[in-house]
Tab-separated table of C-alpha atoms in Angstrom:
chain	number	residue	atom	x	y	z
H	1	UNK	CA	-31.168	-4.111	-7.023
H	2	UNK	CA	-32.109	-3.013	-10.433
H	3	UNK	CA	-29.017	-3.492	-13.047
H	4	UNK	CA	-27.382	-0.376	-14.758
H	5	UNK	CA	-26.439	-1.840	-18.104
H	6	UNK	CA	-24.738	-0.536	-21.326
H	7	UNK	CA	-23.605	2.677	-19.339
H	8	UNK	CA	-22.514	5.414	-22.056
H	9	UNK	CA	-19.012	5.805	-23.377
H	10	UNK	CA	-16.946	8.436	-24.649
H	11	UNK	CA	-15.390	7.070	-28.040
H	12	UNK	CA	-13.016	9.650	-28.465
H	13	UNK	CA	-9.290	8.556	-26.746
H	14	UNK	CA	-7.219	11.085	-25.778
H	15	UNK	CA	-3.956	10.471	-25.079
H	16	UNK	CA	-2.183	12.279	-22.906
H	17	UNK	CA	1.342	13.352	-23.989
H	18	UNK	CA	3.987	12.129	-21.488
H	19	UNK	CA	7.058	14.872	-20.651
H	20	UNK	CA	10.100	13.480	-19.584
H	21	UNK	CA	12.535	15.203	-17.288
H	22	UNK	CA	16.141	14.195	-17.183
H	23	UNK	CA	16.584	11.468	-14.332
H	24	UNK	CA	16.581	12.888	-10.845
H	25	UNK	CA	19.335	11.046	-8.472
H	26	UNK	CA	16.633	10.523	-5.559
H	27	UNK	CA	17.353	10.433	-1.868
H	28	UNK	CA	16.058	7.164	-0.446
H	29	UNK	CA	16.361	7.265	3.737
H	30	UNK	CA	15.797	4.413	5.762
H	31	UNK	CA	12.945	4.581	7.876
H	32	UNK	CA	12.397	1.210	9.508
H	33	UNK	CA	13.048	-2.821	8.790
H	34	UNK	CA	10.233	-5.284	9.629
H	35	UNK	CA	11.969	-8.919	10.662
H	36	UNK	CA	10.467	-11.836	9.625
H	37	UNK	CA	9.186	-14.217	6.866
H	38	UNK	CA	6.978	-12.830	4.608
H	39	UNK	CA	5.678	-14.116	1.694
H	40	UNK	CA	3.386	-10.824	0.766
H	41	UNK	CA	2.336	-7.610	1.740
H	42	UNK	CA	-0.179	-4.503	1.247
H	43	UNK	CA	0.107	-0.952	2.896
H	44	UNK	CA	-3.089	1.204	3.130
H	45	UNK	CA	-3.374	4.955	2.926
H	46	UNK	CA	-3.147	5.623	6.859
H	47	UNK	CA	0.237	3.691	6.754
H	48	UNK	CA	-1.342	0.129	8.142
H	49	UNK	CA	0.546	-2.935	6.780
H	50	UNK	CA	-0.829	-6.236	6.346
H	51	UNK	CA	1.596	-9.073	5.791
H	52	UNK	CA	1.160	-12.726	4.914
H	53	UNK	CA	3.488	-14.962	7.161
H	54	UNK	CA	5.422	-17.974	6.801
H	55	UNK	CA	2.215	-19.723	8.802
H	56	UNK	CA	0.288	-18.049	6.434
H	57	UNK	CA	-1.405	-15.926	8.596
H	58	UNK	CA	-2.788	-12.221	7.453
H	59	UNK	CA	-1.564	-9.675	10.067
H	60	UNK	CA	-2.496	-5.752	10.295
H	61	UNK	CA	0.287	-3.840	11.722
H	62	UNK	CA	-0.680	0.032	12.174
H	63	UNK	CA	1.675	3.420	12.078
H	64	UNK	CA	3.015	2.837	15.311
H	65	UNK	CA	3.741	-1.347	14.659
H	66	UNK	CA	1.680	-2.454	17.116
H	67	UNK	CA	-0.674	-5.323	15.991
H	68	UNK	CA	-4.133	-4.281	14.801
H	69	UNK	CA	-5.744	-7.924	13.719
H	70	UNK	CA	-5.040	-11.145	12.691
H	71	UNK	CA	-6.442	-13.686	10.044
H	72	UNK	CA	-5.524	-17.227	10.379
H	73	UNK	CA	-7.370	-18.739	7.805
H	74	UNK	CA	-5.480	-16.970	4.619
H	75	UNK	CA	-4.495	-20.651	2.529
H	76	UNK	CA	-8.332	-21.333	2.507
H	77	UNK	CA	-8.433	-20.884	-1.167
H	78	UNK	CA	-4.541	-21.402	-1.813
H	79	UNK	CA	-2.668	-18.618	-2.189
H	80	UNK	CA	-4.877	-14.891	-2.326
H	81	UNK	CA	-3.396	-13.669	-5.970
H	82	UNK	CA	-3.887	-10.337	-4.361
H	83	UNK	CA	-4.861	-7.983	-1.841
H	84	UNK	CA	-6.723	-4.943	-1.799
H	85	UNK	CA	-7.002	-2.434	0.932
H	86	UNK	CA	-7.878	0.643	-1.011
H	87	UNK	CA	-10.613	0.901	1.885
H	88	UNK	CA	-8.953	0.382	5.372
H	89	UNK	CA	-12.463	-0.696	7.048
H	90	UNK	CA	-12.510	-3.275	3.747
H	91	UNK	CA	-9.815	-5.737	3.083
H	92	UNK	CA	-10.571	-7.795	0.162
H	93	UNK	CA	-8.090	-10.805	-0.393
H	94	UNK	CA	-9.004	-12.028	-3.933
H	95	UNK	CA	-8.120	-15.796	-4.780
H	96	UNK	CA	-8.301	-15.973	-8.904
H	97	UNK	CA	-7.851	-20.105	-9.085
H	98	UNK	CA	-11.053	-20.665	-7.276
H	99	UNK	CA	-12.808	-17.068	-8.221
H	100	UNK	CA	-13.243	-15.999	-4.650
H	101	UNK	CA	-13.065	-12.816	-3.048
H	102	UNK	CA	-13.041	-12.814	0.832
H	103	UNK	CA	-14.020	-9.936	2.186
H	104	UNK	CA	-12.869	-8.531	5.918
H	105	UNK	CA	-13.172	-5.855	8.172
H	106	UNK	CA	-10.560	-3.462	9.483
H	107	UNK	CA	-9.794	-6.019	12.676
H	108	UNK	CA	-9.308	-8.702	9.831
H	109	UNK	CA	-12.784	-10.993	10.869
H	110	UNK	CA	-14.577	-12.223	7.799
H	111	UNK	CA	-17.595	-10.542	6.619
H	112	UNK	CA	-18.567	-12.321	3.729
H	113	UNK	CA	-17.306	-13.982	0.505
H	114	UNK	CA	-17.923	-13.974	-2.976
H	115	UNK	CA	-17.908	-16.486	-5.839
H	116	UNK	CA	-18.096	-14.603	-8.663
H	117	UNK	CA	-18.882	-17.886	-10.899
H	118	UNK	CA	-22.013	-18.062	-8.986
H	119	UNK	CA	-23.026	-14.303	-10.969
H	120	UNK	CA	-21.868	-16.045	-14.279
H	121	UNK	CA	-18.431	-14.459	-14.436
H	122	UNK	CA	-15.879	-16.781	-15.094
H	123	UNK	CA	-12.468	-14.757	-16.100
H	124	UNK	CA	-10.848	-11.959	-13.365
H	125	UNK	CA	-7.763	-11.188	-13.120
H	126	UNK	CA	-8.157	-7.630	-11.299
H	127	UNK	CA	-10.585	-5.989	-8.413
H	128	UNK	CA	-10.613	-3.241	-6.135
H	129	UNK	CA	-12.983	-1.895	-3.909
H	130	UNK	CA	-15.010	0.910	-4.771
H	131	UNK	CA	-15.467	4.874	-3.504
H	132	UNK	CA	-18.612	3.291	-2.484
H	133	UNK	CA	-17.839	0.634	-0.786
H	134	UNK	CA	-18.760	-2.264	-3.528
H	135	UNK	CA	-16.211	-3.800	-5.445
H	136	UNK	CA	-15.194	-3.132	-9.292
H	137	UNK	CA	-13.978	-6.010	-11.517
H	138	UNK	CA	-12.811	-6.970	-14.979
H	139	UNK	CA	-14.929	-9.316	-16.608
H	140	UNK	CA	-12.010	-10.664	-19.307
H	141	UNK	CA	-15.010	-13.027	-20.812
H	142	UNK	CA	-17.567	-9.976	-22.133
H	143	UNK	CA	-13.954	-6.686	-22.144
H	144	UNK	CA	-16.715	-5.084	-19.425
H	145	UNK	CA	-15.832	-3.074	-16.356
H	146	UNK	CA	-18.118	-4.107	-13.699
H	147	UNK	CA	-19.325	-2.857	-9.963
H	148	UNK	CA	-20.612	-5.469	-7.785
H	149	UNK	CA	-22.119	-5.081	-4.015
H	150	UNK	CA	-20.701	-7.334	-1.155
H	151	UNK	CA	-23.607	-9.974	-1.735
H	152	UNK	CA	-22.545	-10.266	-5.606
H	153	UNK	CA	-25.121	-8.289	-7.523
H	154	UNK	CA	-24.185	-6.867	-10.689
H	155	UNK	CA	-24.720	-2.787	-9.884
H	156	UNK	CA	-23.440	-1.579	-13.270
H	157	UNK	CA	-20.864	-2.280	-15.919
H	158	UNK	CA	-19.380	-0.606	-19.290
H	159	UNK	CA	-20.344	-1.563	-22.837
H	160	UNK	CA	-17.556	-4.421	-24.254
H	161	UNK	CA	-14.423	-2.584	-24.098
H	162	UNK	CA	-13.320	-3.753	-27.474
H	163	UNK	CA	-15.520	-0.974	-28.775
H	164	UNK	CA	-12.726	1.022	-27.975
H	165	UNK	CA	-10.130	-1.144	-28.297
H	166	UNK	CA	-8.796	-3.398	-31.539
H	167	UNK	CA	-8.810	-6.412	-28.754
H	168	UNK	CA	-9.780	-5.315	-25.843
H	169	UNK	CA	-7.682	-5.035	-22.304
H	170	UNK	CA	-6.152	-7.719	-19.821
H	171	UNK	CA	-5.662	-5.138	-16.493
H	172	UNK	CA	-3.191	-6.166	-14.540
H	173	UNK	CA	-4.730	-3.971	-11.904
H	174	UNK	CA	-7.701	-1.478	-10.901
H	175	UNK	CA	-6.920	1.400	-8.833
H	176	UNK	CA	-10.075	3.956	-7.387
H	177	UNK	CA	-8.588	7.506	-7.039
H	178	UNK	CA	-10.163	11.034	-6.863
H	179	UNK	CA	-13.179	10.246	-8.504
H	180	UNK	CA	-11.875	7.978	-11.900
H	181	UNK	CA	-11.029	4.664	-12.006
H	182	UNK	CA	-7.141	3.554	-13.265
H	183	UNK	CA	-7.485	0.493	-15.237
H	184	UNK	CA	-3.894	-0.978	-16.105
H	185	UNK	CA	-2.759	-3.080	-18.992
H	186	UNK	CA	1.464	-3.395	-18.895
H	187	UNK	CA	0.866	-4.161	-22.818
H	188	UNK	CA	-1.106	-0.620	-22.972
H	189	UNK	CA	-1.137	1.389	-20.504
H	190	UNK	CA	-3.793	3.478	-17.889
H	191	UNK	CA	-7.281	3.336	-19.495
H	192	UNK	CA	-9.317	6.183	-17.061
H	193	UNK	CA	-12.996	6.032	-16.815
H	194	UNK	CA	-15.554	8.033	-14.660
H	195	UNK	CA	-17.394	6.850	-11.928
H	196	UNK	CA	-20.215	6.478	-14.154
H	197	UNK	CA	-18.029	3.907	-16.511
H	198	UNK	CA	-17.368	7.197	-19.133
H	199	UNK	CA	-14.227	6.409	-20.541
H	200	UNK	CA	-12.374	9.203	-20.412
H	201	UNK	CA	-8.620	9.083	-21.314
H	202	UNK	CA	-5.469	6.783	-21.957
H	203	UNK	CA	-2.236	7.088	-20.902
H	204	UNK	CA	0.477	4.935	-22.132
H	205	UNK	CA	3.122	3.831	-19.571
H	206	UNK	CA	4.151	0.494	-20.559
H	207	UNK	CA	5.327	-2.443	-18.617
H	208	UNK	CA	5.306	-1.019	-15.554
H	209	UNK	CA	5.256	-3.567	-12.457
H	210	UNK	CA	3.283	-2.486	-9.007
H	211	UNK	CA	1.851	0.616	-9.836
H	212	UNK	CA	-0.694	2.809	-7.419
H	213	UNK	CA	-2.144	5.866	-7.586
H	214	UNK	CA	-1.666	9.047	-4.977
H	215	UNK	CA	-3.682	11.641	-5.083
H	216	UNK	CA	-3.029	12.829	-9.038
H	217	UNK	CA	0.221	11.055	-9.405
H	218	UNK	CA	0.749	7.427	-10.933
H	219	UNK	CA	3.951	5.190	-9.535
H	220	UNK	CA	5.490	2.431	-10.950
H	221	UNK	CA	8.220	0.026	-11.153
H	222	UNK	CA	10.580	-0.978	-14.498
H	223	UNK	CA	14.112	-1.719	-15.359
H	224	UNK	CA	15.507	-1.019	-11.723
H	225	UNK	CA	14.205	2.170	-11.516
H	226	UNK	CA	11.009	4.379	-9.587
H	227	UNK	CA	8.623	5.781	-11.874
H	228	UNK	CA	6.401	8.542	-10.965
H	229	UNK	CA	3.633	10.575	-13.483
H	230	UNK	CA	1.748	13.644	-12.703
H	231	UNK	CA	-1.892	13.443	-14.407
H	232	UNK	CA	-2.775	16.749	-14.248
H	233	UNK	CA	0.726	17.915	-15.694
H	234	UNK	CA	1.838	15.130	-17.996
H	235	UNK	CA	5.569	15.327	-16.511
H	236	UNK	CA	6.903	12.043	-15.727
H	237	UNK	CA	10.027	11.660	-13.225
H	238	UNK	CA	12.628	8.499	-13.030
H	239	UNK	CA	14.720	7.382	-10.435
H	240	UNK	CA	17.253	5.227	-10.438
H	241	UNK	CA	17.144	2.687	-7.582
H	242	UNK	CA	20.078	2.650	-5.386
H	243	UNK	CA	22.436	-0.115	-5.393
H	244	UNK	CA	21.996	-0.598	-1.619
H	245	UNK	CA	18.562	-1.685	-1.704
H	246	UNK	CA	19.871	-5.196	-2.563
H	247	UNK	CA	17.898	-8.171	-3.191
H	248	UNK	CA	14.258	-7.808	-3.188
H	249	UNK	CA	11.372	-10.233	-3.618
H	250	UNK	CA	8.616	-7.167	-4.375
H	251	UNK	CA	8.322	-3.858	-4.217
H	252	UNK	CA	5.781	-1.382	-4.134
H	253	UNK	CA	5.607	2.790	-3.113
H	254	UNK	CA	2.713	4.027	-1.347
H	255	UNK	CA	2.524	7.638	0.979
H	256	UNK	CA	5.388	8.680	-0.462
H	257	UNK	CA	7.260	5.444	0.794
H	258	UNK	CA	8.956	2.517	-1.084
H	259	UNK	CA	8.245	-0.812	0.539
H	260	UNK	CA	10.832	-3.841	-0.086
H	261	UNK	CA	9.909	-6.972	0.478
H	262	UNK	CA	12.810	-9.361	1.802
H	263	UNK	CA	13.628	-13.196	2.370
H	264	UNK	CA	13.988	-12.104	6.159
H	265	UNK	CA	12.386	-8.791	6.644
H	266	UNK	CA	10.310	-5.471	5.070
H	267	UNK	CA	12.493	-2.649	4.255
H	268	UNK	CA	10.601	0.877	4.308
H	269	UNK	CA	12.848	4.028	2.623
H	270	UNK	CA	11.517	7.426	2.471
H	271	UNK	CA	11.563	8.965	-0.811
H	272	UNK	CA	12.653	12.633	-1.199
């Protein structure tokens, strides 16, 4: 497939003011506890979870709980440094040490997988699958946002980032929403580009830890508290989190749900 390279930028950066309203005290209602040993977890936008286990396997659990695949070969490549099910019928688990992505379908059986030192890139930190079903990258060698297809090839990629930037980024993560792409640097903040690789705007919410993207609103995690930012408005909302969540190893907020992950169990809340 032929290469898009060089794919035009907008120089211009517009912030995007950020509004702060007073802290809301938020309403957090228990939904459900998972029991058991897990030592990571990723929720998908129809409300599957997939959890790594103590026996480091990869199980799907739907809406409902009841068991929708399993993947028993996870430690393959040590431990996956993440996992991305921004597609439900695409499960990438992405193992940075060896520069691996292993690529499975919705019941969890391998596909395919992908070395990406084998297409010359040597330095990623953060992937996510595409609207289209490839997978975009951070080359952290050449500052370039690249899309790949499930066999590799280089589809297209941005000019070297540092064009717009003094020094360039180091995402943390990459997030496909409603037609951009959310690139995150904790140090900087959301860098937004097109599908096209147009860079189109920066917000700066720094040091934020798990974020995701619903619909038009940004979530995050900081200094014990929920952060949430509408795009479209600028407003940004904080809540406190309550003393009664406890202990946590992770936590994350998808659906309009916060996720915490325990030494014995996954804790779901509703957030009103």
């Amino acid at each position: 497939m032929k290469q898009i390279k060089n794919i035009s930028l907008i120089f211009l950066c517009f912030c995007s003011p950020i509004i702060i309203k007073a802290q809301s005290d938020s309403s957090f209602k228990s939904i459900k506890s998972i029991k058991g040993n897990f030592s990571n977890f990723a929720v998908d936008n129809l409300d599957n979870l997939y959890l790594i286990t103590g026996t480091n396997q990869l199980k799907k659990l739907n809406s409902n709980d009841d068991s929708a695949g399993i993947f028993n070969d996870v430690k393959r490549y040590g431990n996956p440094s993440s996992i991305d099910v921004s597609n439900p019928m695409k499960v990438l688990l992405y193992y940075k040490n060896y520069s691996t992505v292993v690529v499975l379908d919705r019941f969890l059986n391998v596909r395919n997988s992908i070395n990406f030192r084998r297409q010359n890139i040597f330095s990623v930190k953060a992937i996510s699958t595409s609207y289209d079903n490839n997978i975009w990258l951070f080359d952290e060698q050449d500052y370039k946002l690249k899309k790949i297809d499930e066999e590799g090839k280089l589809l297209q990629e941005t000019v070297d980032t540092r064009i717009l930037l003094d020094d360039g980024l180091a995402p943390s993560k990459i997030i496909d929403r409603e037609n951009f792409v959310y690139i995150y640097d904790t140090a900087k903040g959301f860098y937004i580009f097109d599908y096209y690789g147009g860079y189109k705007n920066k917000i700066p919410l720094l040091n934020w830890h798990n974020v995701e993207v619903n619909a038009n609103t940004i979530y995050g995690f900081g200094n014990n508290k929920l952060y949430s930012y509408q795009v479209n408005t600028s407003v940004q909302k904080e809540y406190k989190l309550p003393a009664f969540f406890g202990k946590y190893n992770a936590v994350k907020v998808m659906n309009g749900k916060v996720y915490l992950l325990k030494s014995e169990s996954l804790d779901i809340y509703q957030v009103k």
